[in-house]
Short mmCIF file of C-alpha atoms and ligand atoms in Angstrom, two decimals:
data_model
loop_
_atom_site.label_atom_id
_atom_site.label_comp_id
_atom_site.label_asym_id
_atom_site.label_seq_id
_atom_site.Cartn_x
_atom_site.Cartn_y
_atom_site.Cartn_z
CA UNK A 8 114.33 -111.42 -49.57
CA UNK A 9 114.08 -112.20 -45.69
CA UNK A 10 110.18 -112.99 -46.26
CA UNK A 11 111.02 -115.89 -48.74
CA UNK A 12 114.52 -116.92 -46.99
CA UNK A 13 113.55 -116.29 -43.33
CA UNK A 14 117.09 -118.05 -42.56
CA UNK A 15 119.25 -115.11 -44.00
CA UNK A 16 118.13 -113.58 -40.86
CA UNK A 17 120.20 -115.72 -38.61
CA UNK A 18 122.60 -117.02 -41.21
CA UNK A 19 124.71 -113.95 -42.08
CA UNK A 20 127.99 -115.13 -42.76
CA UNK A 21 128.53 -115.46 -46.56
CA UNK A 22 130.57 -118.75 -45.84
CA UNK A 23 127.56 -120.07 -44.41
CA UNK A 24 125.13 -118.78 -46.54
CA UNK A 25 127.03 -120.39 -49.60
CA UNK A 26 125.92 -123.83 -47.82
CA UNK A 27 122.37 -123.35 -47.30
CA UNK A 28 122.10 -122.44 -50.53
CA UNK A 29 123.94 -125.19 -52.17
CA UNK A 30 122.02 -127.57 -49.92
CA UNK A 31 118.63 -126.26 -51.49
CA UNK A 32 118.10 -129.00 -53.51
CA UNK A 33 119.36 -131.62 -50.93
CA UNK A 34 116.52 -130.02 -48.53
CA UNK A 35 113.89 -130.59 -50.96
CA UNK A 36 114.76 -133.99 -51.71
CA UNK A 37 114.57 -134.73 -48.10
CA UNK A 38 111.29 -132.73 -48.02
CA UNK A 39 109.88 -135.12 -50.57
CA UNK A 40 111.17 -138.62 -49.19
CA UNK A 41 109.55 -137.71 -45.58
CA UNK A 42 106.27 -137.55 -47.42
CA UNK A 43 107.23 -140.62 -49.42
CA UNK A 44 107.70 -142.17 -45.83
CA UNK A 45 104.69 -140.85 -44.46
CA UNK A 46 102.17 -141.99 -47.56
CA UNK A 47 104.00 -145.51 -47.39
CA UNK A 48 103.39 -145.94 -43.88
CA UNK A 49 99.65 -144.49 -44.05
CA UNK A 50 97.66 -144.65 -46.96
CA UNK A 51 99.64 -146.15 -49.93
CA UNK A 52 97.99 -149.12 -51.34
CA UNK A 53 100.09 -152.09 -50.17
CA UNK A 54 101.36 -153.08 -53.60
CA UNK A 55 102.65 -149.28 -54.13
CA UNK A 56 105.59 -150.28 -52.19
CA UNK A 57 107.09 -152.14 -55.38
CA UNK A 58 107.79 -148.82 -57.17
CA UNK A 59 107.91 -146.69 -54.04
CA UNK A 60 110.97 -148.41 -52.41
CA UNK A 61 112.74 -148.11 -56.13
CA UNK A 62 111.95 -144.36 -55.97
CA UNK A 63 113.14 -144.06 -52.26
CA UNK A 64 115.97 -145.70 -53.32
CA UNK A 65 116.99 -143.35 -56.05
CA UNK A 66 116.18 -140.15 -54.07
CA UNK A 67 118.19 -141.31 -50.89
CA UNK A 68 121.23 -142.12 -53.55
CA UNK A 69 120.93 -138.62 -54.87
CA UNK A 70 120.69 -137.02 -51.22
CA UNK A 71 124.04 -139.13 -50.22
CA UNK A 72 125.71 -138.12 -53.56
CA UNK A 73 125.35 -134.46 -52.79
CA UNK A 74 126.71 -135.17 -49.40
CA UNK A 75 129.90 -136.73 -50.59
CA UNK A 76 130.09 -133.91 -53.38
CA UNK A 77 133.80 -132.49 -53.61
CA UNK A 78 131.57 -129.03 -53.93
CA UNK A 79 129.94 -129.35 -50.36
CA UNK A 80 133.41 -130.29 -48.88
CA UNK A 81 134.91 -127.39 -50.20
CA UNK A 82 132.47 -125.17 -49.01
CA UNK A 83 132.74 -126.43 -45.41
CA UNK A 84 136.33 -126.26 -45.48
CA UNK A 85 136.06 -122.37 -46.59
CA UNK A 86 133.49 -122.09 -43.75
CA UNK A 87 135.87 -123.39 -41.24
CA UNK A 88 138.33 -121.21 -41.71
CA UNK A 89 135.78 -118.20 -40.66
CA UNK A 90 134.53 -119.74 -37.53
CA UNK A 91 135.46 -117.15 -35.32
CA UNK A 92 133.81 -114.46 -37.20
CA UNK A 93 130.41 -116.47 -37.06
CA UNK A 94 127.37 -116.42 -34.49
CA UNK A 95 126.39 -119.48 -32.84
CA UNK A 96 123.98 -120.63 -35.64
CA UNK A 97 126.39 -120.36 -38.37
CA UNK A 98 128.96 -122.43 -36.26
CA UNK A 99 126.33 -124.84 -35.52
CA UNK A 100 125.35 -124.83 -39.36
CA UNK A 101 129.14 -125.61 -40.24
CA UNK A 102 129.33 -128.11 -37.60
CA UNK A 103 126.26 -130.05 -38.44
CA UNK A 104 127.07 -130.11 -42.20
CA UNK A 105 130.97 -130.74 -41.76
CA UNK A 106 129.88 -133.85 -39.51
CA UNK A 107 127.55 -135.07 -42.46
CA UNK A 108 130.09 -135.00 -45.05
CA UNK A 109 132.62 -136.69 -42.97
CA UNK A 110 130.32 -139.34 -42.22
CA UNK A 111 128.98 -139.45 -46.14
CA UNK A 112 132.55 -139.28 -47.23
CA UNK A 113 134.12 -142.14 -44.83
CA UNK A 114 131.90 -144.78 -45.68
CA UNK A 115 132.95 -145.98 -48.86
CA UNK A 116 129.97 -146.67 -51.74
CA UNK A 117 130.55 -150.46 -51.91
CA UNK A 118 129.98 -150.70 -48.46
CA UNK A 119 126.74 -148.43 -48.38
CA UNK A 120 125.51 -150.63 -51.09
CA UNK A 121 126.53 -154.00 -49.44
CA UNK A 122 124.53 -152.78 -46.31
CA UNK A 123 121.53 -151.73 -48.22
CA UNK A 124 121.45 -154.94 -50.06
CA UNK A 125 121.94 -157.21 -46.93
CA UNK A 126 119.69 -155.17 -44.63
CA UNK A 127 116.74 -155.11 -47.05
CA UNK A 128 117.04 -159.22 -47.48
CA UNK A 129 117.53 -159.55 -43.58
CA UNK A 130 114.24 -157.42 -42.78
CA UNK A 131 112.23 -160.06 -44.70
CA UNK A 132 114.18 -162.86 -43.34
CA UNK A 133 113.94 -161.71 -39.63
CA UNK A 134 109.95 -161.36 -39.96
CA UNK A 135 109.67 -165.01 -41.12
CA UNK A 136 112.48 -165.86 -38.29
CA UNK A 137 110.45 -164.36 -35.77
CA UNK A 138 106.98 -165.82 -37.33
CA UNK A 139 108.55 -169.30 -36.80
CA UNK A 140 110.15 -168.49 -34.01
CA UNK A 141 113.71 -169.89 -35.51
CA UNK A 142 116.80 -167.69 -34.52
CA UNK A 143 118.78 -169.97 -37.11
CA UNK A 144 117.17 -168.82 -40.23
CA UNK A 145 118.56 -164.84 -38.85
CA UNK A 146 121.76 -165.92 -37.50
CA UNK A 147 123.79 -165.65 -41.00
CA UNK A 148 122.21 -162.21 -41.79
CA UNK A 149 123.09 -160.93 -38.19
CA UNK A 150 126.41 -162.20 -38.81
CA UNK A 151 127.08 -160.25 -41.93
CA UNK A 152 125.32 -157.17 -40.48
CA UNK A 153 127.97 -157.33 -37.33
CA UNK A 154 130.79 -157.47 -40.00
CA UNK A 155 129.28 -154.59 -41.97
CA UNK A 156 128.78 -152.86 -39.05
CA UNK A 157 132.27 -153.29 -37.66
CA UNK A 158 133.61 -152.53 -41.08
CA UNK A 159 131.71 -149.10 -40.72
CA UNK A 160 133.18 -148.30 -37.52
CA UNK A 161 136.54 -148.83 -38.49
CA UNK A 162 135.90 -146.62 -41.63
CA UNK A 163 134.73 -143.86 -39.49
CA UNK A 164 137.46 -144.18 -36.89
CA UNK A 165 137.34 -143.78 -33.13
CA UNK A 166 139.22 -143.10 -30.13
CA UNK A 167 138.46 -145.99 -27.52
CA UNK A 168 136.07 -148.26 -28.67
CA UNK A 169 134.91 -149.46 -31.97
CA UNK A 170 131.13 -149.05 -30.68
CA UNK A 171 131.67 -145.37 -30.26
CA UNK A 172 131.71 -144.73 -33.99
CA UNK A 173 128.16 -146.38 -34.22
CA UNK A 174 126.82 -144.67 -31.17
CA UNK A 175 127.99 -141.30 -32.73
CA UNK A 176 125.97 -141.94 -35.94
CA UNK A 177 122.83 -141.87 -33.90
CA UNK A 178 123.82 -139.59 -31.21
CA UNK A 179 126.42 -137.15 -31.95
CA UNK A 180 129.17 -136.83 -29.53
CA UNK A 181 127.85 -139.93 -26.96
CA UNK A 182 130.49 -142.39 -25.97
CA UNK A 183 130.35 -146.01 -24.95
CA UNK A 184 131.80 -145.13 -21.74
CA UNK A 185 129.21 -142.80 -21.39
CA UNK A 186 126.63 -145.41 -21.73
CA UNK A 187 128.65 -147.70 -19.37
CA UNK A 188 128.12 -145.08 -16.65
CA UNK A 189 124.60 -144.34 -17.22
CA UNK A 190 123.88 -147.88 -16.78
CA UNK A 191 126.10 -148.70 -13.98
CA UNK A 192 124.09 -146.31 -11.86
CA UNK A 193 120.46 -147.15 -13.52
CA UNK A 194 120.71 -151.19 -13.54
CA UNK A 195 121.03 -151.62 -9.77
CA UNK A 196 119.09 -148.80 -8.69
CA UNK A 197 116.25 -149.92 -10.96
CA UNK A 198 116.30 -153.30 -9.69
CA UNK A 199 116.04 -151.84 -6.17
CA UNK A 200 113.20 -149.76 -6.76
CA UNK A 201 111.65 -152.44 -8.62
CA UNK A 202 111.75 -154.74 -5.88
CA UNK A 203 110.13 -152.44 -3.71
CA UNK A 204 107.35 -151.60 -5.99
CA UNK A 205 106.47 -155.38 -6.03
CA UNK A 206 106.44 -155.62 -2.25
CA UNK A 207 104.31 -152.50 -1.63
CA UNK A 208 101.88 -153.42 -4.28
CA UNK A 209 100.27 -150.03 -4.63
CA UNK A 210 101.27 -149.88 -8.19
CA UNK A 211 99.68 -153.45 -9.83
CA UNK A 212 101.34 -155.49 -12.10
CA UNK A 213 97.88 -155.85 -13.74
CA UNK A 214 94.86 -153.99 -14.31
CA UNK A 215 91.26 -155.48 -15.65
CA UNK A 216 90.98 -152.09 -17.99
CA UNK A 217 93.94 -153.89 -19.72
CA UNK A 218 91.65 -156.47 -21.34
CA UNK A 219 88.55 -153.95 -21.79
CA UNK A 220 87.84 -153.21 -25.49
CA UNK A 221 87.01 -150.04 -26.98
CA UNK A 222 85.50 -148.54 -30.32
CA UNK A 223 87.89 -147.35 -32.86
CA UNK A 224 85.64 -144.06 -33.53
CA UNK A 225 85.53 -143.15 -29.83
CA UNK A 226 89.45 -143.89 -29.49
CA UNK A 227 89.76 -141.20 -32.73
CA UNK A 228 87.31 -138.86 -30.73
CA UNK A 229 89.71 -139.48 -27.87
CA UNK A 230 93.06 -138.78 -29.66
CA UNK A 231 91.29 -135.40 -31.01
CA UNK A 232 90.15 -134.52 -27.42
CA UNK A 233 94.00 -135.22 -25.91
CA UNK A 234 95.28 -133.03 -28.93
CA UNK A 235 92.56 -129.88 -28.54
CA UNK A 236 93.67 -130.24 -24.48
CA UNK A 237 97.27 -129.88 -25.55
CA UNK A 238 96.45 -127.12 -27.89
CA UNK A 239 97.49 -128.83 -31.13
CA UNK A 240 97.90 -126.42 -33.84
CA UNK A 241 95.55 -128.10 -36.40
CA UNK A 242 96.59 -125.79 -39.02
CA UNK A 243 100.00 -127.13 -39.08
CA UNK A 244 99.73 -130.53 -37.85
CA UNK A 245 97.49 -133.63 -38.59
CA UNK A 246 97.64 -137.35 -36.79
CA UNK A 247 96.95 -140.27 -38.98
CA UNK A 248 96.84 -144.30 -38.40
CA UNK A 249 99.65 -146.27 -39.13
CA UNK A 250 100.55 -149.82 -37.86
CA UNK A 251 103.65 -148.39 -35.59
CA UNK A 252 103.07 -145.09 -34.18
CA UNK A 253 105.69 -142.27 -35.20
CA UNK A 254 106.20 -138.65 -35.93
CA UNK A 255 107.52 -136.96 -39.17
CA UNK A 256 107.89 -133.34 -40.20
CA UNK A 257 108.02 -131.85 -43.53
CA UNK A 258 109.47 -128.57 -41.53
CA UNK A 259 107.80 -126.40 -38.95
CA UNK A 260 104.91 -125.87 -40.81
CA UNK A 261 103.71 -129.53 -41.42
CA UNK A 262 104.24 -131.97 -38.56
CA UNK A 263 102.49 -135.16 -38.51
CA UNK A 264 101.85 -138.19 -35.96
CA UNK A 265 100.43 -141.26 -36.14
CA UNK A 266 98.40 -143.57 -33.84
CA UNK A 267 97.51 -147.42 -33.64
CA UNK A 268 94.52 -148.48 -32.39
CA UNK A 269 94.68 -152.23 -31.08
CA UNK A 270 91.04 -152.51 -29.89
CA UNK A 271 92.01 -152.92 -26.02
CA UNK A 272 94.07 -151.30 -23.31
CA UNK A 273 92.82 -147.93 -24.14
CA UNK A 274 95.75 -146.24 -22.16
CA UNK A 275 98.19 -147.53 -25.04
CA UNK A 276 96.38 -144.88 -27.31
CA UNK A 277 96.63 -142.29 -24.63
CA UNK A 278 100.54 -142.64 -23.85
CA UNK A 279 101.61 -143.26 -27.69
CA UNK A 280 99.41 -140.11 -28.46
CA UNK A 281 101.50 -138.16 -25.98
CA UNK A 282 104.67 -139.61 -26.69
CA UNK A 283 104.39 -138.83 -30.55
CA UNK A 284 102.62 -135.23 -29.26
CA UNK A 285 106.18 -134.61 -27.63
CA UNK A 286 108.17 -135.35 -30.60
CA UNK A 287 105.81 -133.49 -32.84
CA UNK A 288 105.96 -130.40 -30.34
CA UNK A 289 109.77 -130.17 -30.64
CA UNK A 290 109.45 -129.74 -34.42
CA UNK A 291 106.44 -127.55 -34.05
CA UNK A 292 108.07 -125.00 -31.55
CA UNK A 293 111.47 -124.71 -33.50
CA UNK A 294 112.84 -121.28 -34.61
CA UNK A 295 110.79 -120.70 -38.24
CA UNK A 296 114.17 -118.98 -39.22
CA UNK A 297 116.07 -122.28 -39.07
CA UNK A 298 113.30 -123.81 -41.79
CA UNK A 299 114.77 -125.20 -44.81
CA UNK A 300 118.26 -125.14 -43.13
CA UNK A 301 120.56 -128.14 -42.01
CA UNK A 302 119.79 -126.53 -38.40
CA UNK A 303 116.16 -127.50 -38.50
CA UNK A 304 114.94 -130.53 -36.60
CA UNK A 305 116.03 -131.98 -33.22
CA UNK A 306 119.41 -131.90 -31.70
CA UNK A 307 119.69 -135.77 -31.67
CA UNK A 308 117.73 -138.87 -31.27
CA UNK A 309 118.39 -139.05 -27.52
CA UNK A 310 117.06 -135.61 -26.91
CA UNK A 311 114.09 -135.83 -29.16
CA UNK A 312 113.20 -138.79 -27.02
CA UNK A 313 113.46 -136.92 -24.07
CA UNK A 314 110.46 -134.65 -25.39
CA UNK A 315 108.65 -137.56 -25.98
CA UNK A 316 108.92 -139.49 -22.71
CA UNK A 317 108.45 -136.07 -20.79
CA UNK A 318 104.92 -135.66 -22.04
CA UNK A 319 104.25 -139.29 -21.91
CA UNK A 320 105.38 -140.08 -18.69
CA UNK A 321 106.13 -137.07 -16.66
CA UNK A 322 103.22 -135.21 -17.42
CA UNK A 323 100.77 -137.83 -18.63
CA UNK A 324 101.21 -140.40 -16.23
CA UNK A 325 101.61 -138.03 -13.12
CA UNK A 326 98.58 -137.87 -11.10
CA UNK A 327 98.15 -134.26 -11.86
CA UNK A 328 96.90 -135.21 -15.27
CA UNK A 329 94.78 -137.96 -14.10
CA UNK A 330 91.70 -136.26 -13.27
CA UNK A 331 91.67 -134.74 -16.92
CA UNK A 332 92.40 -137.67 -18.09
CA UNK A 333 89.65 -139.42 -16.54
CA UNK A 334 87.15 -136.64 -17.94
CA UNK A 335 88.34 -136.97 -21.42
CA UNK A 336 88.30 -140.91 -21.24
CA UNK A 337 84.42 -140.55 -19.67
CA UNK A 338 83.67 -138.12 -22.60
CA UNK A 339 84.87 -140.13 -25.47
CA UNK A 340 85.49 -143.82 -24.75
CA UNK A 341 83.31 -144.37 -21.52
CA UNK A 342 84.67 -147.21 -19.91
CA UNK A 343 86.28 -145.34 -16.99
CA UNK A 344 82.81 -144.06 -15.50
CA UNK A 345 82.76 -146.40 -12.51
CA UNK A 346 86.84 -146.31 -12.28
CA UNK A 347 87.75 -143.59 -9.57
CA UNK A 348 90.92 -141.77 -10.16
CA UNK A 349 92.98 -143.43 -7.42
CA UNK A 350 92.66 -146.92 -9.74
CA UNK A 351 92.70 -144.71 -13.02
CA UNK A 352 96.16 -143.68 -11.85
CA UNK A 353 97.31 -147.11 -10.96
CA UNK A 354 95.90 -148.58 -14.06
CA UNK A 355 98.04 -146.07 -16.48
CA UNK A 356 100.97 -146.83 -13.91
CA UNK A 357 101.10 -150.54 -13.96
CA UNK A 358 104.53 -152.10 -13.37
CA UNK A 359 105.15 -155.39 -14.78
CA UNK A 360 108.76 -157.20 -15.45
CA UNK A 361 108.13 -158.57 -19.19
CA UNK A 362 109.52 -160.11 -21.97
CA UNK A 363 108.54 -157.39 -24.55
CA UNK A 364 110.39 -153.79 -24.82
CA UNK A 365 107.88 -152.02 -26.46
CA UNK A 366 105.34 -153.10 -23.72
CA UNK A 367 107.63 -152.28 -20.91
CA UNK A 368 106.78 -149.88 -18.09
CA UNK A 369 108.81 -146.72 -17.25
CA UNK A 370 110.61 -148.51 -14.61
CA UNK A 371 111.97 -151.86 -16.27
CA UNK A 372 112.13 -150.18 -19.75
CA UNK A 373 116.10 -149.21 -19.39
CA UNK A 374 116.51 -152.69 -18.15
CA UNK A 375 115.71 -153.99 -21.70
CA UNK A 376 117.81 -151.40 -23.52
CA UNK A 377 121.09 -152.17 -21.30
CA UNK A 378 120.79 -156.05 -22.24
CA UNK A 379 120.73 -154.63 -25.87
CA UNK A 380 123.38 -152.41 -25.54
CA UNK A 381 125.79 -154.78 -23.60
CA UNK A 382 125.06 -157.49 -26.37
CA UNK A 383 125.77 -155.12 -29.33
CA UNK A 384 128.83 -153.85 -27.66
CA UNK A 385 130.23 -157.12 -26.92
CA UNK A 386 129.32 -158.25 -30.47
CA UNK A 387 131.16 -155.12 -32.23
CA UNK A 388 134.10 -156.06 -30.12
CA UNK A 389 134.31 -159.57 -31.07
CA UNK A 390 133.65 -160.78 -27.29
CA UNK A 391 130.57 -162.51 -28.02
CA UNK A 392 129.71 -164.43 -31.29
CA UNK A 393 126.00 -164.44 -32.90
CA UNK A 394 125.82 -168.01 -32.10
CA UNK A 395 125.68 -167.05 -28.22
CA UNK A 396 123.19 -164.14 -28.93
CA UNK A 397 119.84 -166.34 -27.97
CA UNK A 398 121.04 -167.69 -24.78
CA UNK A 399 122.89 -164.78 -23.66
CA UNK A 400 120.13 -162.91 -24.28
CA UNK A 401 117.53 -165.28 -22.13
CA UNK A 402 120.06 -165.45 -19.20
CA UNK A 403 120.01 -161.34 -19.11
CA UNK A 404 116.34 -161.41 -18.97
CA UNK A 405 116.18 -163.59 -15.93
CA UNK A 406 119.18 -162.05 -14.22
CA UNK A 407 117.50 -158.43 -14.79
CA UNK A 408 113.83 -159.20 -15.00
CA UNK A 409 113.29 -162.39 -13.51
CA UNK A 410 111.37 -163.58 -16.63
CA UNK A 411 112.71 -165.89 -19.38
CA UNK A 412 111.53 -166.34 -22.80
CA UNK A 413 109.95 -169.32 -23.92
CA UNK A 414 111.31 -168.60 -27.31
CA UNK A 415 113.45 -166.69 -29.60
CA UNK A 416 110.10 -164.85 -30.87
CA UNK A 417 109.57 -163.45 -27.70
CA UNK A 418 113.25 -163.35 -26.97
CA UNK A 419 116.18 -162.15 -29.52
CA UNK A 420 113.94 -161.83 -32.26
CA UNK A 421 111.42 -159.47 -30.85
CA UNK A 422 112.69 -156.13 -32.27
CA UNK A 423 113.39 -155.28 -35.84
CA UNK A 424 116.17 -153.00 -35.52
CA UNK A 425 119.21 -155.11 -36.01
CA UNK A 426 117.70 -156.43 -39.22
CA UNK A 427 117.93 -152.52 -40.50
CA UNK A 428 121.54 -152.63 -39.39
CA UNK A 429 120.79 -150.10 -36.86
CA UNK A 430 123.50 -151.20 -34.01
CA UNK A 431 124.33 -148.37 -31.52
CA UNK A 432 120.66 -147.00 -31.51
CA UNK A 433 119.22 -148.54 -28.71
CA UNK A 434 121.06 -146.31 -26.18
CA UNK A 435 119.50 -142.98 -27.25
CA UNK A 436 116.14 -144.37 -25.62
CA UNK A 437 117.49 -144.70 -22.40
CA UNK A 438 119.59 -141.26 -22.89
CA UNK A 439 115.87 -139.84 -23.58
CA UNK A 440 114.48 -141.12 -20.31
CA UNK A 441 117.71 -139.61 -18.40
CA UNK A 442 117.42 -136.31 -20.26
CA UNK A 443 113.62 -136.11 -19.63
CA UNK A 444 114.28 -136.67 -15.83
CA UNK A 445 117.01 -133.88 -15.69
CA UNK A 446 114.39 -131.71 -17.20
CA UNK A 447 111.99 -132.52 -14.52
CA UNK A 448 114.48 -131.98 -11.95
CA UNK A 449 115.48 -128.62 -13.67
CA UNK A 450 111.76 -127.48 -13.43
CA UNK A 451 111.83 -128.25 -9.79
CA UNK A 452 111.22 -132.21 -9.55
CA UNK A 453 108.34 -133.31 -7.11
CA UNK A 454 107.53 -129.65 -6.03
CA UNK A 455 107.31 -128.12 -9.53
CA UNK A 456 104.84 -125.88 -9.46
CA UNK A 457 104.79 -125.90 -13.19
CA UNK A 458 103.84 -129.58 -13.22
CA UNK A 459 101.56 -130.08 -10.06
CA UNK A 460 99.36 -127.10 -11.22
CA UNK A 461 99.40 -128.59 -14.43
CA UNK A 462 100.40 -125.14 -16.15
CA UNK A 463 100.73 -126.83 -19.81
CA UNK A 464 101.04 -123.50 -21.69
CA UNK A 465 103.93 -122.35 -19.21
CA UNK A 466 105.46 -125.82 -19.73
CA UNK A 467 105.51 -125.69 -23.39
CA UNK A 468 107.07 -122.12 -23.37
CA UNK A 469 109.55 -123.42 -21.00
CA UNK A 470 110.71 -126.42 -23.49
CA UNK A 471 110.63 -123.90 -26.37
CA UNK A 472 112.56 -121.33 -25.33
CA UNK A 473 115.32 -123.60 -23.64
CA UNK A 474 115.42 -126.27 -26.00
CA UNK A 475 113.11 -126.37 -29.32
CA UNK A 476 114.18 -123.14 -30.63
CA UNK A 477 117.65 -124.00 -31.14
CA UNK A 478 117.16 -126.76 -33.60
CA UNK A 479 120.93 -128.60 -33.89
CA UNK A 480 122.43 -125.11 -32.92
CA UNK A 481 124.29 -126.80 -30.31
CA UNK A 482 125.54 -130.51 -29.97
CA UNK A 483 123.39 -132.52 -27.69
CA UNK A 484 125.67 -132.85 -24.75
CA UNK A 485 126.29 -128.83 -24.66
CA UNK A 486 122.66 -128.40 -24.91
CA UNK A 487 121.70 -130.67 -22.17
CA UNK A 488 124.36 -128.81 -20.13
CA UNK A 489 122.96 -125.32 -20.90
CA UNK A 490 119.30 -126.56 -20.20
CA UNK A 491 120.00 -128.60 -16.79
CA UNK A 492 123.34 -127.07 -15.84
CA UNK A 493 124.57 -130.35 -15.62
CA UNK A 494 126.55 -133.28 -17.66
CA UNK A 495 124.51 -136.42 -18.48
CA UNK A 496 123.29 -137.52 -14.78
CA UNK A 497 121.38 -140.82 -14.76
CA UNK A 498 120.61 -140.09 -10.93
CA UNK A 499 118.02 -137.77 -11.73
CA UNK A 500 116.28 -140.69 -13.49
CA UNK A 501 116.76 -142.78 -9.85
CA UNK A 502 115.52 -139.34 -8.10
CA UNK A 503 112.32 -139.26 -10.37
CA UNK A 504 111.59 -143.00 -10.32
CA UNK A 505 112.26 -143.42 -6.59
CA UNK A 506 110.01 -140.50 -5.63
CA UNK A 507 107.17 -141.66 -7.71
CA UNK A 508 107.12 -144.88 -7.08
CA UNK A 509 108.05 -145.38 -3.54
CA UNK A 510 106.89 -141.88 -1.80
CA UNK A 511 104.11 -140.83 -3.91
CA UNK A 512 101.90 -143.36 -3.32
CA UNK A 513 101.56 -142.60 0.33
CA UNK A 514 100.29 -139.23 -0.40
CA UNK A 515 98.32 -139.94 -3.48
CA UNK A 516 94.89 -139.49 -2.10
CA UNK A 517 95.70 -136.17 -1.03
CA UNK A 518 97.47 -135.34 -4.17
CA UNK A 519 94.25 -136.80 -6.33
CA UNK A 520 91.66 -135.27 -4.30
CA UNK A 521 92.86 -131.69 -5.02
MG1 MG B 797 109.93 -142.04 -29.96
#
């Protein structure tokens, strides 16, 4: 029994077991949906989308139906009576499923359908509006989306701010006041550090390698080399190509990442690989006994992002990784033979206030998120109208980053997220950066021997036993405080940036000559 159902080793209470058994079909549907999404983004012939989107819609409706079912609600209610008899896994399971049931049952069917209809049209209109750089086309859709999201917030309920309800959908327990507190520290401190970086000129705004072209086959070899170096388990994982890099998993035994090859600026391939590797590692290192249960998968989007950012920035962009990176680049892509390690380090750490979020460096990134958060919050509380969004956006860009979009395409229309109805999602990116820095600090900060000696296997083990192994057992805030001993702490990110960007340059030669 335990070999085919390993979860029975940790989920022992009968009331909790009934929930897992009831959700077996739900799990299988999600497994199929994940594979269908992966295929849609990678190898499906373009016209396959005609049938695929309908099949996805039908299976998703079935997933939703199960989550709304009276039977599941009854099983959860019954299990909640026995919480004091349960272990952490069982209590976590009941919490996770109760939350899903509450969300599924609070939002009425017609609102779900309306959102699906409006956002599927809005996504098409957004693409056209962006192409023509014409916000007026997208405006009526954004108005409807804001109205729908406001209605959803009302149905879900909240204590302080309607935006709380939307944030919570993406990040369990995160509140508007938490996000405001993070940015009240990060915005002024980032601007201060940024000014220093600009006047010091150690970290360049531009590097010639950004315009160097590479061959795709060589870049593929590079990705393979990086993954091999990180001891990627090829029997449980793979990498493929897609227009937007992502990670998806079909459980702990099948985790997939994708890469995009733009043809120039090879560091983009390096860091999107390391970013997705961080996401993938979280899934790969989970306790296999949680597989096939609602506890499988990361604690939240923010905690997931902390893992990707940790590998991408804190490991991958550190000077300790640069010599390894140089060797890997020299042996595969070969544009770096005449570039010394200090210069390579500067190339992968260019800092440039720019218009586009996805191109932003680790210093300026959170300023892009702050402006989106503030606009979303104001739209939801109705202190800003959709009409005013483009102008507000441009003013913020100038105030925060000193750059001003020339048109809507490089301003308010750059992200697809609002057309999907994802309002409350962006803050999880900054949360990820903050949690990654808190982990760095917990590992010892600038003097962390794990990081300065690049003990990758020990780092993986650290992350595995403290974070990955738990899946969704603990709510994200609780997990973070168990791991770091602190509440969400934006000053850890300030400390990290301050150290790396204002103090490290003075001893970079010494660090890199070791
Ligand atoms: Mg990510």
